[in-house]
């Protein structure tokens, strides 16, 4: 009945001993597959270990840190990891589901719709609150830090011994960063980085373990505060997107599994389909709060996540974004003692670009395009350097203690470099009457002047960006800017990928603004003064856009985000052009930063279309076969055996009707998931028991929802020897109408169906509706367009 | 073999004699279905007539006007017309297609991608040019007209006899409108109105005959110029969207069927899938040119059209939008003798809202929401009135001459009312030194003053909107505004739906701006002067948004369009809130204006989701059955008979393999379209001929593309009696892997598959892969959520 598959299954994960699944090419080119098969199939220990597969949510922190210490993670972008599961964005339309839907009245659906709006409002509100919290805490802590250091420097400037100030500064920064790195490395490694790659994957349909858990949120928020206050070359905007997504995943489920608290609300939303929609809204709310860009948020969510575009969903996402920026604005206006003021819609505010002062003209557009190309080149360089660095880190810096030490090292170097540059800079600027600098540092400058280099470093990055955009021409001298650009470029590149939670948006903007301003100054010095090119602020803006575009390679959403953050639509067109150019130039060399990191994690990420030249592949070649399938009425023992089989670890099982002779493959009549079978086994829904105990409560959809999303492992379910002989009737629980494709369907066609509907399993049938194979995410994701045409990634159980 | 369906087929259309198809409920509740069946089935004449079904593109203008004169179009929103065909957004993956794709190298795909970008660039450029042309011609003609009338009025103001001026004005306006109405009514009725409902339907997948033809574009452009110059309460923005779509459909095909010119370019794009993508881009380019809103254009295209969202496509759409606004801006800047100036990105320019002068505060938000509700109410009233009016028009005003007369009547009334209001108004305002009025009319005012009412009427509507937004407080008195609002409301409502090509955006904005400004003035008069409420301009903006939102019910795209048109993102949040409120309030009463008109046309429009309470319906109940199907190797005579059968007029035919006994339904092995069969018949691809003439050129994909989209009717293909006995091998041409669903699939699931993939035919199979039915657009579109739960629309052949 259960044909053991010969291919590797989708959902298995690596065990600690580094054994790979059968048929999996070994990671570093060595090793004998046969040996590996024995290893993974034969050891009793591994049966237990490997089969936690489905349940990574359950793996305890100790195991994690154990794995963290032992693993020698291989990295190879030609690999596709099997450890990631897929999310199922297709409703499981079994009888229970249909009965529930049919019972529901029109008013019921109205109420559901209203509660969706309520949930989105809540998501927006909470995301805004979190953004507000981060902002205020960072402002306060950074303020204290800068004041302390500034006083200290001022004290020692005259008496000598500035090295003591340096040490104070380094110690302060390292302490903050250490705290930030420790909580991330030890408690929740998934909270590292900006979180955008993870959210991209989640929205794409890949289940990244623990990515939307409360603990992740707490660590993320704490971590980002520490790393920003610790003076790293990071921003607090990227993490907001992750935070929004976590909030959304939490609020929409009406309970917290971590806190073991069920509010008995929103139970209807406890499935992947609904949860994904809310997570999109949360990500959008995060963008919206980060940049004050509600429309940009919606577009981000769509550009990164959506496949099937639904108008109502888009409006809800829009609503969440709106509420989020509104909440942030409201609370920040109170914090700034200016209630009712609406000038703080986001964490970063680019300041107002008044169109009269910084108008541009047609003949500047070629200049902008050149800047776009520069941004693309610099972005590609950034990504390439970061790629090598990440490989190095994966190989050698994978223990928490090493990670914390690296983070502290970066903090120390950042601080020292900053200090050195301030120290050796002689760029003194007069202190204007309406100076925008909060902590002007006099240092060796004359009275009434301040050190301009210090402004760039001695400030939160957000403020530095703003002063690069808006300070009067002449505020910075070219040397300061060039030095700053180069230093900050390498620092930011080193910093991204550290085990701290931090974003790359602001550093990119800062680098770009610096060289953009430099570009503007040089331009103005070449041409006559007083011309339209005189204001370097606008070149700073274009440079910032170019650099950011060159690194992250977003176009549409980023254009809108920058437009909204500058509060000016006149720059829409040049920003678009610049971002497009940056993307085209950058893509020639290397992918976007997030995609680089996704690839390094070997995530089975599905792009928008199948590779262009893949029409010669058909479902028959792509699918996994033979497939383990069950009969409609199946023996409990068989089910338990299949579920416990560690060498396959399938998640979806076609249900078939056997032909009379039972010889040939059988006709498909449904599809059932591992998670459903586990719930059935747990509740002992056996035919015999139902007969004997007539009063047995009928299993309801609620039972499945209660178990979502952390279904218990098969090992935790005790099935006695007697029970193994019972039969289970799957008819009521299976999805009776799974999507199918004929075996001759071309890959692009399979891909389109799979991607458009967000499927997890697609059954391949022959012309008599007999199951011949199963297509899952990894089968599609492994084909990609390389430099030498279509390439097939190898599957690895890492 | 060919089971004649008992249900009405999808693609039949009404014949002139008013006979309806069998089984179709009669339109006005009378008549005997049996009698009708005899009529349509029995008459030889009708065989010929009815079977032009598929080929409405071919129906000559004479026939059209004949039909126009004879038809008594029934209207009933409980009907679903069968005359509309569906577009097929699923690639026909037959062997020819796959072979071509497989032959193509990676570089080939790159080139294709580049040519897609080139086409999008061209679309943007041409759309921008057209917008520019319309704008300049309208400006010039309207300028001449206003100058003539103004001089005349000034002449007669002192000597008396202003009635002569009125007559002059009326005659001028009526002449323009008459020309506009004649070209629309006589040459291309589809060019009437804004074209947005038609483009919505096209993007939704409904083939609206002649909607994207060159002739339509010419008539549209000429018509909109005439109606705007003729002083009707219309805008030239809506038609731009239609124009952009036509440009896109033309350019992307690399040929013009009307001009019989084939440039042999872009042949790859000659299919529905590719064409649809370009039409989306064209519509976006149109919005972009109309409002100077490239991002808004992209969102409009997505909100109205897209189902499966593809990143690359979105970027191309964005590119087209960008080029379009850029082109318009460039040429307008030359026209305005200010080359290089970038302040004219769109046909309408709301003028710059400087944020300092018109800031808003939190406590104004409830006021904005109230305005949104007012906009929703007024919008619902507008739509309801227009609905009744449209029904009246469908019933009684369907002859071209009547339509032209009505248009002229409206023009005359509009002019007379305007004149009367100007005449009786005593709202004199001082003529400022920097007056924005181009044609200030002194009339009975003192010297140095002008008649304020005249400004509102005696101007192109775009300028009126701008002056309502930006004129100093006190420019208009409340009475003028109220009178203007009421008059313009009814005039605009009467005008929309006339047989002239014209949009409803600008009139809506104008009405809204007028009452919004009134609202602001009243507010300022209640509260202390000098407060933040003193500037009525911002209330004019909010009112305009509310009114427009209340009428058209767009939210996301409209927010962005208004944001981009005002050049200010600060108002994003209140505009969103206002649009949301207007939509919620308005939807309570009646649908949006475009949806009302789509419904009145009984178009089988598919919404985003299936009705919520439709889970109890399954594919078995929804599908059309039995299905006419062919064998893989089929007799030519059978095919010709089926295609000529006027009572079915199917467009898609499952291809089946007969079982040995041939008794039970047969196994599905492919799907073939009427259009393909026609091409096959035309090229006489018969098995016998292939054997006898070995040198016969093999049929290529090119042959199908050359025939696209106007496939000849079956009657035009001569098949001799001998040839009828030949066999045709469909294997190579059929789509061997059509999407299928099991018969128990619930309606929402069928709907989702159909909608997400943009299908035209979906085969319903039993569990042995035997064909049991076919789901087409009309089967899904006829279920909708009415006031009493799920309702089923009746199918009508109108």
PDB file of N, CA and C in Angstrom, chain A residues 360-392:
ATOM      1  N   UNK A 360      14.116  69.843 -10.532  1.00  0.00           N
ATOM      2  CA  UNK A 360      15.091  69.264 -11.452  1.00  0.00           C
ATOM      3  C   UNK A 360      14.591  69.510 -12.857  1.00  0.00           C
ATOM      4  N   UNK A 361      15.481  69.315 -13.785  1.00  0.00           N
ATOM      5  CA  UNK A 361      15.108  69.589 -15.155  1.00  0.00           C
ATOM      6  C   UNK A 361      15.415  68.392 -16.040  1.00  0.00           C
ATOM      7  N   UNK A 362      14.868  68.398 -17.228  1.00  0.00           N
ATOM      8  CA  UNK A 362      15.045  67.263 -18.130  1.00  0.00           C
ATOM      9  C   UNK A 362      16.496  66.880 -18.309  1.00  0.00           C
ATOM     10  N   UNK A 363      17.350  67.898 -18.488  1.00  0.00           N
ATOM     11  CA  UNK A 363      18.728  67.561 -18.824  1.00  0.00           C
ATOM     12  C   UNK A 363      19.497  66.991 -17.648  1.00  0.00           C
ATOM     13  N   UNK A 364      18.863  66.945 -16.494  1.00  0.00           N
ATOM     14  CA  UNK A 364      19.526  66.281 -15.370  1.00  0.00           C
ATOM     15  C   UNK A 364      19.287  64.782 -15.378  1.00  0.00           C
ATOM     16  N   UNK A 365      18.293  64.365 -16.163  1.00  0.00           N
ATOM     17  CA  UNK A 365      17.912  62.954 -16.101  1.00  0.00           C
ATOM     18  C   UNK A 365      19.056  62.018 -16.492  1.00  0.00           C
ATOM     19  N   UNK A 366      19.823  62.313 -17.537  1.00  0.00           N
ATOM     20  CA  UNK A 366      20.993  61.450 -17.793  1.00  0.00           C
ATOM     21  C   UNK A 366      21.933  61.361 -16.590  1.00  0.00           C
ATOM     22  N   UNK A 367      22.092  62.458 -15.897  1.00  0.00           N
ATOM     23  CA  UNK A 367      22.933  62.418 -14.689  1.00  0.00           C
ATOM     24  C   UNK A 367      22.355  61.453 -13.665  1.00  0.00           C
ATOM     25  N   UNK A 368      21.035  61.523 -13.503  1.00  0.00           N
ATOM     26  CA  UNK A 368      20.392  60.626 -12.547  1.00  0.00           C
ATOM     27  C   UNK A 368      20.614  59.171 -12.954  1.00  0.00           C
ATOM     28  N   UNK A 369      20.524  58.942 -14.259  1.00  0.00           N
ATOM     29  CA  UNK A 369      20.694  57.560 -14.723  1.00  0.00           C
ATOM     30  C   UNK A 369      22.121  57.090 -14.463  1.00  0.00           C
ATOM     31  N   UNK A 370      23.074  57.981 -14.664  1.00  0.00           N
ATOM     32  CA  UNK A 370      24.462  57.619 -14.336  1.00  0.00           C
ATOM     33  C   UNK A 370      24.573  57.285 -12.856  1.00  0.00           C
ATOM     34  N   UNK A 371      23.915  58.090 -12.043  1.00  0.00           N
ATOM     35  CA  UNK A 371      23.954  57.794 -10.606  1.00  0.00           C
ATOM     36  C   UNK A 371      23.317  56.450 -10.313  1.00  0.00           C
ATOM     37  N   UNK A 372      22.241  56.139 -11.035  1.00  0.00           N
ATOM     38  CA  UNK A 372      21.614  54.831 -10.875  1.00  0.00           C
ATOM     39  C   UNK A 372      22.591  53.711 -11.181  1.00  0.00           C
ATOM     40  N   UNK A 373      23.358  53.901 -12.260  1.00  0.00           N
ATOM     41  CA  UNK A 373      24.329  52.874 -12.637  1.00  0.00           C
ATOM     42  C   UNK A 373      25.404  52.742 -11.561  1.00  0.00           C
ATOM     43  N   UNK A 374      25.860  53.881 -11.035  1.00  0.00           N
ATOM     44  CA  UNK A 374      26.854  53.824  -9.953  1.00  0.00           C
ATOM     45  C   UNK A 374      26.273  53.067  -8.763  1.00  0.00           C
ATOM     46  N   UNK A 375      25.029  53.405  -8.445  1.00  0.00           N
ATOM     47  CA  UNK A 375      24.366  52.713  -7.341  1.00  0.00           C
ATOM     48  C   UNK A 375      24.301  51.224  -7.587  1.00  0.00           C
ATOM     49  N   UNK A 376      23.987  50.849  -8.833  1.00  0.00           N
ATOM     50  CA  UNK A 376      23.928  49.431  -9.164  1.00  0.00           C
ATOM     51  C   UNK A 376      25.273  48.752  -8.973  1.00  0.00           C
ATOM     52  N   UNK A 377      26.323  49.413  -9.416  1.00  0.00           N
ATOM     53  CA  UNK A 377      27.673  48.845  -9.279  1.00  0.00           C
ATOM     54  C   UNK A 377      28.059  48.713  -7.818  1.00  0.00           C
ATOM     55  N   UNK A 378      27.885  49.809  -7.083  1.00  0.00           N
ATOM     56  CA  UNK A 378      28.251  49.761  -5.664  1.00  0.00           C
ATOM     57  C   UNK A 378      27.402  48.738  -4.922  1.00  0.00           C
ATOM     58  N   UNK A 379      26.130  48.661  -5.303  1.00  0.00           N
ATOM     59  CA  UNK A 379      25.248  47.682  -4.668  1.00  0.00           C
ATOM     60  C   UNK A 379      25.723  46.274  -4.945  1.00  0.00           C
ATOM     61  N   UNK A 380      26.111  46.014  -6.197  1.00  0.00           N
ATOM     62  CA  UNK A 380      26.596  44.679  -6.548  1.00  0.00           C
ATOM     63  C   UNK A 380      27.860  44.355  -5.765  1.00  0.00           C
ATOM     64  N   UNK A 381      28.733  45.351  -5.632  1.00  0.00           N
ATOM     65  CA  UNK A 381      29.955  45.140  -4.851  1.00  0.00           C
ATOM     66  C   UNK A 381      29.608  44.813  -3.404  1.00  0.00           C
ATOM     67  N   UNK A 382      28.692  45.576  -2.862  1.00  0.00           N
ATOM     68  CA  UNK A 382      28.233  45.360  -1.483  1.00  0.00           C
ATOM     69  C   UNK A 382      27.723  43.930  -1.327  1.00  0.00           C
ATOM     70  N   UNK A 383      26.851  43.535  -2.240  1.00  0.00           N
ATOM     71  CA  UNK A 383      26.243  42.212  -2.134  1.00  0.00           C
ATOM     72  C   UNK A 383      27.269  41.107  -2.285  1.00  0.00           C
ATOM     73  N   UNK A 384      28.207  41.314  -3.210  1.00  0.00           N
ATOM     74  CA  UNK A 384      29.227  40.291  -3.439  1.00  0.00           C
ATOM     75  C   UNK A 384      30.112  40.152  -2.201  1.00  0.00           C
ATOM     76  N   UNK A 385      30.552  41.271  -1.656  1.00  0.00           N
ATOM     77  CA  UNK A 385      31.365  41.222  -0.443  1.00  0.00           C
ATOM     78  C   UNK A 385      30.591  40.557   0.685  1.00  0.00           C
ATOM     79  N   UNK A 386      29.338  40.943   0.820  1.00  0.00           N
ATOM     80  CA  UNK A 386      28.533  40.379   1.895  1.00  0.00           C
ATOM     81  C   UNK A 386      28.305  38.889   1.675  1.00  0.00           C
ATOM     82  N   UNK A 387      28.217  38.497   0.413  1.00  0.00           N
ATOM     83  CA  UNK A 387      28.046  37.081   0.085  1.00  0.00           C
ATOM     84  C   UNK A 387      29.255  36.285   0.570  1.00  0.00           C
ATOM     85  N   UNK A 388      30.452  36.764   0.223  1.00  0.00           N
ATOM     86  CA  UNK A 388      31.655  36.055   0.681  1.00  0.00           C
ATOM     87  C   UNK A 388      31.734  36.024   2.199  1.00  0.00           C
ATOM     88  N   UNK A 389      31.397  37.155   2.788  1.00  0.00           N
ATOM     89  CA  UNK A 389      31.433  37.262   4.239  1.00  0.00           C
ATOM     90  C   UNK A 389      30.465  36.263   4.878  1.00  0.00           C
ATOM     91  N   UNK A 390      29.272  36.165   4.267  1.00  0.00           N
ATOM     92  CA  UNK A 390      28.274  35.264   4.823  1.00  0.00           C
ATOM     93  C   UNK A 390      28.736  33.817   4.714  1.00  0.00           C
ATOM     94  N   UNK A 391      29.377  33.482   3.589  1.00  0.00           N
ATOM     95  CA  UNK A 391      29.904  32.121   3.457  1.00  0.00           C
ATOM     96  C   UNK A 391      30.942  31.864   4.542  1.00  0.00           C
ATOM     97  N   UNK A 392      31.813  32.828   4.736  1.00  0.00           N
ATOM     98  CA  UNK A 392      32.805  32.715   5.802  1.00  0.00           C
ATOM     99  C   UNK A 392      32.115  32.497   7.143  1.00  0.00           C
TER     100      UNK A 392
END
